Amino acid sequence: DGRVLQYAGFQFLQHFPIFKADALATFLKTLEEGYVKENPYHTHVHAADVCNSIFFMTNAVGFWHSSHFTDNRRIAILLAALGHDVGHFARNNHFLAVTKHALATTYNDRSVLENFHTSSLFRILDSSRGPDGTDLLSDMSTEAYGKTRQAIVTWILATDTQSHLEALGEFRLKVTAMEEQAANRADSNAQQLAFDPMNNPKDQVEALSIFFRAADIGHSAKAWELHEAWSDRVSQEFHAQGDEERQLGLPISPLCDRTGFIMCKSQMGFLQFVCIPTWTCLAKFEHLLQVQNAPPEIVEADFRPEQSSKRQSFQAMTSIVTGRGSPAGGGGVVGLLSSTKSSRPSAVHGSESGTKTHRIAKYCLAQCESNFQEWKQQADSLSENPPTFAIGSSTTTPAANTSAAPPQAVETPASEEATATAAASSTTPAAAAAPAAAKAARPRRARLCRHQCRDRRRVHPT
């Protein structure tokens, strides 16, 4: 019935005694109404998806059930995830700056939308009151509220994709420090750890900032059908912005020109230069965190979740994103939140110890690499049957190659984009380096994806 954010938010937040049911219901209703449902991508469904993803990751690495993880920290994570894109109107920060939008003036062209989302979330929090007139967070002490607010601001600002690659590079240095200490575990236990996100609140906030960045592009690690649907949606938003820029006589922003757009090549670049490095770093972080804090027999344990349960969870969100009906065994977000133990709302205060290991590597990284291979197969098919684009009275055929295009879903600065494009001609990720025999054994798709077929028929404006 279109209330996926309200349902997901209530399932996660109702267990915290600080919330009064009436005030919580008012807050979630107002928050969901704050999202622009007509957007193809940045909607209340995306917010609910990010909330579920961030819960999965924090639970996977052991944060959620850690004794150093307070209820206020859990609340901050869930509120930030649910409200991280509230009010988004399908235009990016660059567009707001070049069109001299009022928000760009207010926030001095710096993380414009992220600052706007943060302030909008807190306005809704402050106005969400129960029958007794108290707001949602009125039972928090002044000190606790200050820390919760600071964490929410930090994590929502971290979803600014223009700083993604820089932040990922800095986080890699922290992970490298963890790796060096893990090389001699006895010494690591004997001295203060340089980066200890399990026990140090400041390091915890920094690590969770990367989690939020990953969750925000989390469709890259979802089942192929979901990833393809989300990719189509974000491309629709980009192209709508490009159309408006053309009408205004502005240069069309990178990734926003629908003329000659080829989905598979765009997504190859996005996964190769942004998503796979992000999930690789987080998978390594997950393992090193377990080395720091768990007995060896737990660190080396093998966790292989049942594929049927995993698939049921994927199908549940697929029914929401693609609009293809509810899967068997659960409808809409109900199936998403209840089909696997790791995403059950009751686990918020449950007794599960979180000892199952390497979930990010086995779920997220592996699926992201698989999605890359799907796009690469489509690009290989396209090189054999290149589409023809009609532009006015002329006809053009794009070059037939399978090199990755610049990242599709991350608005990188020009320097980073140029670096990524240059690397595309000489660098291939580990995911693309499958053995020749295995590649030959995989059946080649006989059809082009629907995006490419649609592009073949489209007559683009001049």
PDB file of N, CA and C in Angstrom, residues 28-104:
ATOM      1  N   LEU A  28       7.151   8.622  11.484  1.00  0.00           N
ATOM      2  CA  LEU A  28       7.372   7.801  10.299  1.00  0.00           C
ATOM      3  C   LEU A  28       6.427   8.187   9.165  1.00  0.00           C
ATOM      4  N   LYS A  29       5.195   8.513   9.482  1.00  0.00           N
ATOM      5  CA  LYS A  29       4.245   8.949   8.460  1.00  0.00           C
ATOM      6  C   LYS A  29       4.702  10.252   7.819  1.00  0.00           C
ATOM      7  N   THR A  30       5.111  11.202   8.647  1.00  0.00           N
ATOM      8  CA  THR A  30       5.575  12.497   8.133  1.00  0.00           C
ATOM      9  C   THR A  30       6.857  12.332   7.318  1.00  0.00           C
ATOM     10  N   LEU A  31       7.752  11.491   7.809  1.00  0.00           N
ATOM     11  CA  LEU A  31       9.007  11.264   7.099  1.00  0.00           C
ATOM     12  C   LEU A  31       8.751  10.657   5.731  1.00  0.00           C
ATOM     13  N   GLU A  32       7.896   9.643   5.655  1.00  0.00           N
ATOM     14  CA  GLU A  32       7.625   9.015   4.362  1.00  0.00           C
ATOM     15  C   GLU A  32       6.978   9.999   3.394  1.00  0.00           C
ATOM     16  N   GLU A  33       6.094  10.843   3.901  1.00  0.00           N
ATOM     17  CA  GLU A  33       5.468  11.853   3.048  1.00  0.00           C
ATOM     18  C   GLU A  33       6.474  12.889   2.563  1.00  0.00           C
ATOM     19  N   GLY A  34       7.609  13.010   3.263  1.00  0.00           N
ATOM     20  CA  GLY A  34       8.643  13.949   2.854  1.00  0.00           C
ATOM     21  C   GLY A  34       9.430  13.499   1.643  1.00  0.00           C
ATOM     22  N   TYR A  35       9.347  12.221   1.302  1.00  0.00           N
ATOM     23  CA  TYR A  35      10.009  11.720   0.097  1.00  0.00           C
ATOM     24  C   TYR A  35       9.130  11.961  -1.123  1.00  0.00           C
ATOM     25  N   VAL A  36       9.751  12.256  -2.249  1.00  0.00           N
ATOM     26  CA  VAL A  36       9.034  12.502  -3.503  1.00  0.00           C
ATOM     27  C   VAL A  36       8.800  11.160  -4.184  1.00  0.00           C
ATOM     28  N   LYS A  37       7.595  10.658  -4.097  1.00  0.00           N
ATOM     29  CA  LYS A  37       7.308   9.312  -4.589  1.00  0.00           C
ATOM     30  C   LYS A  37       7.404   9.210  -6.102  1.00  0.00           C
ATOM     31  N   GLU A  38       7.321  10.362  -6.794  1.00  0.00           N
ATOM     32  CA  GLU A  38       7.410  10.347  -8.256  1.00  0.00           C
ATOM     33  C   GLU A  38       8.842  10.159  -8.742  1.00  0.00           C
ATOM     34  N   ASN A  39       9.824  10.325  -7.867  1.00  0.00           N
ATOM     35  CA  ASN A  39      11.210  10.092  -8.266  1.00  0.00           C
ATOM     36  C   ASN A  39      11.384   8.647  -8.708  1.00  0.00           C
ATOM     37  N   PRO A  40      12.176   8.394  -9.741  1.00  0.00           N
ATOM     38  CA  PRO A  40      12.447   7.001 -10.104  1.00  0.00           C
ATOM     39  C   PRO A  40      13.303   6.275  -9.068  1.00  0.00           C
ATOM     40  N   TYR A  41      14.269   6.972  -8.472  1.00  0.00           N
ATOM     41  CA  TYR A  41      15.264   6.305  -7.612  1.00  0.00           C
ATOM     42  C   TYR A  41      15.213   6.775  -6.168  1.00  0.00           C
ATOM     43  N   HIS A  42      15.350   8.069  -5.915  1.00  0.00           N
ATOM     44  CA  HIS A  42      15.454   8.581  -4.544  1.00  0.00           C
ATOM     45  C   HIS A  42      14.062   8.697  -3.924  1.00  0.00           C
ATOM     46  N   THR A  43      13.551   7.584  -3.440  1.00  0.00           N
ATOM     47  CA  THR A  43      12.214   7.499  -2.879  1.00  0.00           C
ATOM     48  C   THR A  43      12.244   6.903  -1.478  1.00  0.00           C
ATOM     49  N   HIS A  44      11.057   6.782  -0.892  1.00  0.00           N
ATOM     50  CA  HIS A  44      10.915   6.132   0.413  1.00  0.00           C
ATOM     51  C   HIS A  44      11.325   4.661   0.352  1.00  0.00           C
ATOM     52  N   VAL A  45      11.194   4.023  -0.813  1.00  0.00           N
ATOM     53  CA  VAL A  45      11.617   2.622  -0.963  1.00  0.00           C
ATOM     54  C   VAL A  45      13.135   2.526  -0.850  1.00  0.00           C
ATOM     55  N   HIS A  46      13.840   3.459  -1.494  1.00  0.00           N
ATOM     56  CA  HIS A  46      15.309   3.488  -1.376  1.00  0.00           C
ATOM     57  C   HIS A  46      15.718   3.682   0.080  1.00  0.00           C
ATOM     58  N   ALA A  47      15.019   4.549   0.805  1.00  0.00           N
ATOM     59  CA  ALA A  47      15.348   4.791   2.222  1.00  0.00           C
ATOM     60  C   ALA A  47      15.157   3.528   3.049  1.00  0.00           C
ATOM     61  N   ALA A  48      14.054   2.815   2.831  1.00  0.00           N
ATOM     62  CA  ALA A  48      13.825   1.567   3.562  1.00  0.00           C
ATOM     63  C   ALA A  48      14.878   0.526   3.210  1.00  0.00           C
ATOM     64  N   ASP A  49      15.281   0.488   1.950  1.00  0.00           N
ATOM     65  CA  ASP A  49      16.296  -0.456   1.502  1.00  0.00           C
ATOM     66  C   ASP A  49      17.641  -0.161   2.171  1.00  0.00           C
ATOM     67  N   VAL A  50      18.015   1.115   2.230  1.00  0.00           N
ATOM     68  CA  VAL A  50      19.272   1.499   2.873  1.00  0.00           C
ATOM     69  C   VAL A  50      19.231   1.165   4.361  1.00  0.00           C
ATOM     70  N   CYS A  51      18.092   1.373   5.003  1.00  0.00           N
ATOM     71  CA  CYS A  51      17.958   1.046   6.424  1.00  0.00           C
ATOM     72  C   CYS A  51      18.182  -0.446   6.660  1.00  0.00           C
ATOM     73  N   ASN A  52      17.566  -1.277   5.832  1.00  0.00           N
ATOM     74  CA  ASN A  52      17.744  -2.720   5.977  1.00  0.00           C
ATOM     75  C   ASN A  52      19.188  -3.131   5.693  1.00  0.00           C
ATOM     76  N   SER A  53      19.808  -2.485   4.698  1.00  0.00           N
ATOM     77  CA  SER A  53      21.195  -2.816   4.341  1.00  0.00           C
ATOM     78  C   SER A  53      22.161  -2.449   5.459  1.00  0.00           C
ATOM     79  N   ILE A  54      21.955  -1.282   6.062  1.00  0.00           N
ATOM     80  CA  ILE A  54      22.879  -0.852   7.115  1.00  0.00           C
ATOM     81  C   ILE A  54      22.725  -1.733   8.346  1.00  0.00           C
ATOM     82  N   PHE A  55      21.499  -2.195   8.602  1.00  0.00           N
ATOM     83  CA  PHE A  55      21.306  -3.129   9.714  1.00  0.00           C
ATOM     84  C   PHE A  55      22.017  -4.448   9.424  1.00  0.00           C
ATOM     85  N   PHE A  56      21.898  -4.936   8.194  1.00  0.00           N
ATOM     86  CA  PHE A  56      22.574  -6.185   7.832  1.00  0.00           C
ATOM     87  C   PHE A  56      24.079  -6.076   8.055  1.00  0.00           C
ATOM     88  N   MET A  57      24.684  -4.985   7.600  1.00  0.00           N
ATOM     89  CA  MET A  57      26.141  -4.850   7.694  1.00  0.00           C
ATOM     90  C   MET A  57      26.612  -4.699   9.132  1.00  0.00           C
ATOM     91  N   THR A  58      25.912  -3.872   9.923  1.00  0.00           N
ATOM     92  CA  THR A  58      26.339  -3.705  11.317  1.00  0.00           C
ATOM     93  C   THR A  58      26.157  -4.999  12.104  1.00  0.00           C
ATOM     94  N   ASN A  59      25.145  -5.758  11.759  1.00  0.00           N
ATOM     95  CA  ASN A  59      24.939  -7.053  12.408  1.00  0.00           C
ATOM     96  C   ASN A  59      26.002  -8.055  11.947  1.00  0.00           C
ATOM     97  N   ALA A  60      26.356  -7.998  10.661  1.00  0.00           N
ATOM     98  CA  ALA A  60      27.310  -8.952  10.093  1.00  0.00           C
ATOM     99  C   ALA A  60      28.686  -8.839  10.747  1.00  0.00           C
ATOM    100  N   VAL A  61      29.137  -7.614  11.006  1.00  0.00           N
ATOM    101  CA  VAL A  61      30.484  -7.436  11.556  1.00  0.00           C
ATOM    102  C   VAL A  61      30.501  -7.496  13.078  1.00  0.00           C
ATOM    103  N   GLY A  62      29.335  -7.610  13.702  1.00  0.00           N
ATOM    104  CA  GLY A  62      29.289  -7.727  15.149  1.00  0.00           C
ATOM    105  C   GLY A  62      29.070  -6.434  15.900  1.00  0.00           C
ATOM    106  N   PHE A  63      28.901  -5.310  15.177  1.00  0.00           N
ATOM    107  CA  PHE A  63      28.659  -4.038  15.854  1.00  0.00           C
ATOM    108  C   PHE A  63      27.350  -4.059  16.639  1.00  0.00           C
ATOM    109  N   TRP A  64      26.292  -4.528  15.983  1.00  0.00           N
ATOM    110  CA  TRP A  64      24.946  -4.342  16.524  1.00  0.00           C
ATOM    111  C   TRP A  64      24.778  -4.937  17.913  1.00  0.00           C
ATOM    112  N   HIS A  65      25.406  -6.079  18.172  1.00  0.00           N
ATOM    113  CA  HIS A  65      25.245  -6.759  19.454  1.00  0.00           C
ATOM    114  C   HIS A  65      26.432  -6.531  20.394  1.00  0.00           C
ATOM    115  N   SER A  66      27.325  -5.639  20.007  1.00  0.00           N
ATOM    116  CA  SER A  66      28.476  -5.346  20.854  1.00  0.00           C
ATOM    117  C   SER A  66      28.039  -4.616  22.111  1.00  0.00           C
ATOM    118  N   SER A  67      28.700  -4.931  23.222  1.00  0.00           N
ATOM    119  CA  SER A  67      28.392  -4.249  24.486  1.00  0.00           C
ATOM    120  C   SER A  67      28.772  -2.776  24.428  1.00  0.00           C
ATOM    121  N   HIS A  68      29.621  -2.409  23.454  1.00  0.00           N
ATOM    122  CA  HIS A  68      30.033  -1.015  23.291  1.00  0.00           C
ATOM    123  C   HIS A  68      29.102  -0.253  22.349  1.00  0.00           C
ATOM    124  N   PHE A  69      28.082  -0.925  21.875  1.00  0.00           N
ATOM    125  CA  PHE A  69      27.124  -0.337  20.942  1.00  0.00           C
ATOM    126  C   PHE A  69      25.858  -0.027  21.730  1.00  0.00           C
ATOM    127  N   THR A  70      25.628   1.230  22.046  1.00  0.00           N
ATOM    128  CA  THR A  70      24.507   1.619  22.894  1.00  0.00           C
ATOM    129  C   THR A  70      23.210   1.704  22.091  1.00  0.00           C
ATOM    130  N   ASP A  71      22.092   1.733  22.805  1.00  0.00           N
ATOM    131  CA  ASP A  71      20.802   1.913  22.149  1.00  0.00           C
ATOM    132  C   ASP A  71      20.743   3.243  21.404  1.00  0.00           C
ATOM    133  N   ASN A  72      21.345   4.280  21.975  1.00  0.00           N
ATOM    134  CA  ASN A  72      21.350   5.572  21.296  1.00  0.00           C
ATOM    135  C   ASN A  72      22.110   5.503  19.975  1.00  0.00           C
ATOM    136  N   ARG A  73      23.162   4.697  19.938  1.00  0.00           N
ATOM    137  CA  ARG A  73      23.904   4.523  18.688  1.00  0.00           C
ATOM    138  C   ARG A  73      23.042   3.782  17.665  1.00  0.00           C
ATOM    139  N   ARG A  74      22.335   2.748  18.108  1.00  0.00           N
ATOM    140  CA  ARG A  74      21.453   2.001  17.200  1.00  0.00           C
ATOM    141  C   ARG A  74      20.343   2.902  16.658  1.00  0.00           C
ATOM    142  N   ILE A  75      19.769   3.721  17.528  1.00  0.00           N
ATOM    143  CA  ILE A  75      18.707   4.638  17.115  1.00  0.00           C
ATOM    144  C   ILE A  75      19.234   5.626  16.082  1.00  0.00           C
ATOM    145  N   ALA A  76      20.427   6.156  16.325  1.00  0.00           N
ATOM    146  CA  ALA A  76      21.016   7.122  15.397  1.00  0.00           C
ATOM    147  C   ALA A  76      21.213   6.508  14.016  1.00  0.00           C
ATOM    148  N   ILE A  77      21.679   5.269  13.970  1.00  0.00           N
ATOM    149  CA  ILE A  77      21.889   4.588  12.695  1.00  0.00           C
ATOM    150  C   ILE A  77      20.577   4.442  11.924  1.00  0.00           C
ATOM    151  N   LEU A  78      19.544   3.982  12.606  1.00  0.00           N
ATOM    152  CA  LEU A  78      18.267   3.741  11.931  1.00  0.00           C
ATOM    153  C   LEU A  78      17.621   5.045  11.475  1.00  0.00           C
ATOM    154  N   LEU A  79      17.665   6.083  12.303  1.00  0.00           N
ATOM    155  CA  LEU A  79      17.079   7.357  11.917  1.00  0.00           C
ATOM    156  C   LEU A  79      17.834   7.978  10.745  1.00  0.00           C
ATOM    157  N   ALA A  80      19.152   7.906  10.778  1.00  0.00           N
ATOM    158  CA  ALA A  80      19.949   8.462   9.680  1.00  0.00           C
ATOM    159  C   ALA A  80      19.660   7.734   8.373  1.00  0.00           C
ATOM    160  N   ALA A  81      19.544   6.414   8.437  1.00  0.00           N
ATOM    161  CA  ALA A  81      19.273   5.638   7.224  1.00  0.00           C
ATOM    162  C   ALA A  81      17.895   5.958   6.659  1.00  0.00           C
ATOM    163  N   LEU A  82      16.888   6.019   7.519  1.00  0.00           N
ATOM    164  CA  LEU A  82      15.527   6.283   7.060  1.00  0.00           C
ATOM    165  C   LEU A  82      15.376   7.690   6.490  1.00  0.00           C
ATOM    166  N   GLY A  83      16.127   8.653   7.007  1.00  0.00           N
ATOM    167  CA  GLY A  83      15.960  10.041   6.588  1.00  0.00           C
ATOM    168  C   GLY A  83      17.061  10.586   5.713  1.00  0.00           C
ATOM    169  N   HIS A  84      17.979   9.733   5.231  1.00  0.00           N
ATOM    170  CA  HIS A  84      19.181  10.252   4.573  1.00  0.00           C
ATOM    171  C   HIS A  84      18.914  10.937   3.236  1.00  0.00           C
ATOM    172  N   ASP A  85      17.758  10.706   2.613  1.00  0.00           N
ATOM    173  CA  ASP A  85      17.451  11.346   1.333  1.00  0.00           C
ATOM    174  C   ASP A  85      16.099  12.057   1.351  1.00  0.00           C
ATOM    175  N   VAL A  86      15.558  12.368   2.521  1.00  0.00           N
ATOM    176  CA  VAL A  86      14.233  12.964   2.599  1.00  0.00           C
ATOM    177  C   VAL A  86      14.225  14.318   1.883  1.00  0.00           C
ATOM    178  N   GLY A  87      13.214  14.517   1.038  1.00  0.00           N
ATOM    179  CA  GLY A  87      13.097  15.756   0.285  1.00  0.00           C
ATOM    180  C   GLY A  87      13.860  15.778  -1.027  1.00  0.00           C
ATOM    181  N   HIS A  88      14.580  14.725  -1.368  1.00  0.00           N
ATOM    182  CA  HIS A  88      15.363  14.688  -2.610  1.00  0.00           C
ATOM    183  C   HIS A  88      14.429  14.882  -3.801  1.00  0.00           C
ATOM    184  N   PHE A  89      14.823  15.770  -4.740  1.00  0.00           N
ATOM    185  CA  PHE A  89      13.963  16.060  -5.877  1.00  0.00           C
ATOM    186  C   PHE A  89      14.637  15.730  -7.214  1.00  0.00           C
ATOM    187  N   ALA A  90      15.467  14.683  -7.214  1.00  0.00           N
ATOM    188  CA  ALA A  90      16.007  14.082  -8.439  1.00  0.00           C
ATOM    189  C   ALA A  90      16.953  14.988  -9.223  1.00  0.00           C
ATOM    190  N   ARG A  91      17.652  15.864  -8.538  1.00  0.00           N
ATOM    191  CA  ARG A  91      18.721  16.653  -9.153  1.00  0.00           C
ATOM    192  C   ARG A  91      19.927  16.579  -8.225  1.00  0.00           C
ATOM    193  N   ASN A  92      21.130  16.620  -8.798  1.00  0.00           N
ATOM    194  CA  ASN A  92      22.315  16.441  -7.959  1.00  0.00           C
ATOM    195  C   ASN A  92      22.916  17.772  -7.517  1.00  0.00           C
ATOM    196  N   ASN A  93      23.943  17.691  -6.698  1.00  0.00           N
ATOM    197  CA  ASN A  93      24.555  18.890  -6.134  1.00  0.00           C
ATOM    198  C   ASN A  93      25.141  19.798  -7.211  1.00  0.00           C
ATOM    199  N   HIS A  94      25.737  19.204  -8.229  1.00  0.00           N
ATOM    200  CA  HIS A  94      26.323  20.008  -9.308  1.00  0.00           C
ATOM    201  C   HIS A  94      25.249  20.846 -10.000  1.00  0.00           C
ATOM    202  N   PHE A  95      24.113  20.243 -10.261  1.00  0.00           N
ATOM    203  CA  PHE A  95      23.018  20.966 -10.916  1.00  0.00           C
ATOM    204  C   PHE A  95      22.559  22.139 -10.049  1.00  0.00           C
ATOM    205  N   LEU A  96      22.430  21.927  -8.749  1.00  0.00           N
ATOM    206  CA  LEU A  96      21.979  22.995  -7.858  1.00  0.00           C
ATOM    207  C   LEU A  96      22.980  24.141  -7.830  1.00  0.00           C
ATOM    208  N   ALA A  97      24.260  23.814  -7.908  1.00  0.00           N
ATOM    209  CA  ALA A  97      25.284  24.856  -7.876  1.00  0.00           C
ATOM    210  C   ALA A  97      25.280  25.689  -9.158  1.00  0.00           C
ATOM    211  N   VAL A  98      25.253  25.027 -10.316  1.00  0.00           N
ATOM    212  CA  VAL A  98      25.351  25.769 -11.577  1.00  0.00           C
ATOM    213  C   VAL A  98      24.077  26.546 -11.887  1.00  0.00           C
ATOM    214  N   THR A  99      22.933  26.107 -11.351  1.00  0.00           N
ATOM    215  CA  THR A  99      21.693  26.848 -11.563  1.00  0.00           C
ATOM    216  C   THR A  99      21.439  27.866 -10.454  1.00  0.00           C
ATOM    217  N   LYS A 100      22.373  28.004  -9.537  1.00  0.00           N
ATOM    218  CA  LYS A 100      22.285  28.964  -8.434  1.00  0.00           C
ATOM    219  C   LYS A 100      21.005  28.766  -7.620  1.00  0.00           C
ATOM    220  N   HIS A 101      20.720  27.509  -7.330  1.00  0.00           N
ATOM    221  CA  HIS A 101      19.540  27.171  -6.544  1.00  0.00           C
ATOM    222  C   HIS A 101      19.661  27.751  -5.137  1.00  0.00           C
ATOM    223  N   ALA A 102      18.521  28.052  -4.532  1.00  0.00           N
ATOM    224  CA  ALA A 102      18.527  28.648  -3.187  1.00  0.00           C
ATOM    225  C   ALA A 102      19.227  27.758  -2.171  1.00  0.00           C
ATOM    226  N   LEU A 103      19.092  26.427  -2.315  1.00  0.00           N
ATOM    227  CA  LEU A 103      19.760  25.526  -1.376  1.00  0.00           C
ATOM    228  C   LEU A 103      21.279  25.612  -1.521  1.00  0.00           C
ATOM    229  N   ALA A 104      21.761  25.775  -2.749  1.00  0.00           N
ATOM    230  CA  ALA A 104      23.207  25.910  -2.960  1.00  0.00           C
ATOM    231  C   ALA A 104      23.722  27.177  -2.295  1.00  0.00           C
TER     232      ALA A 104
END
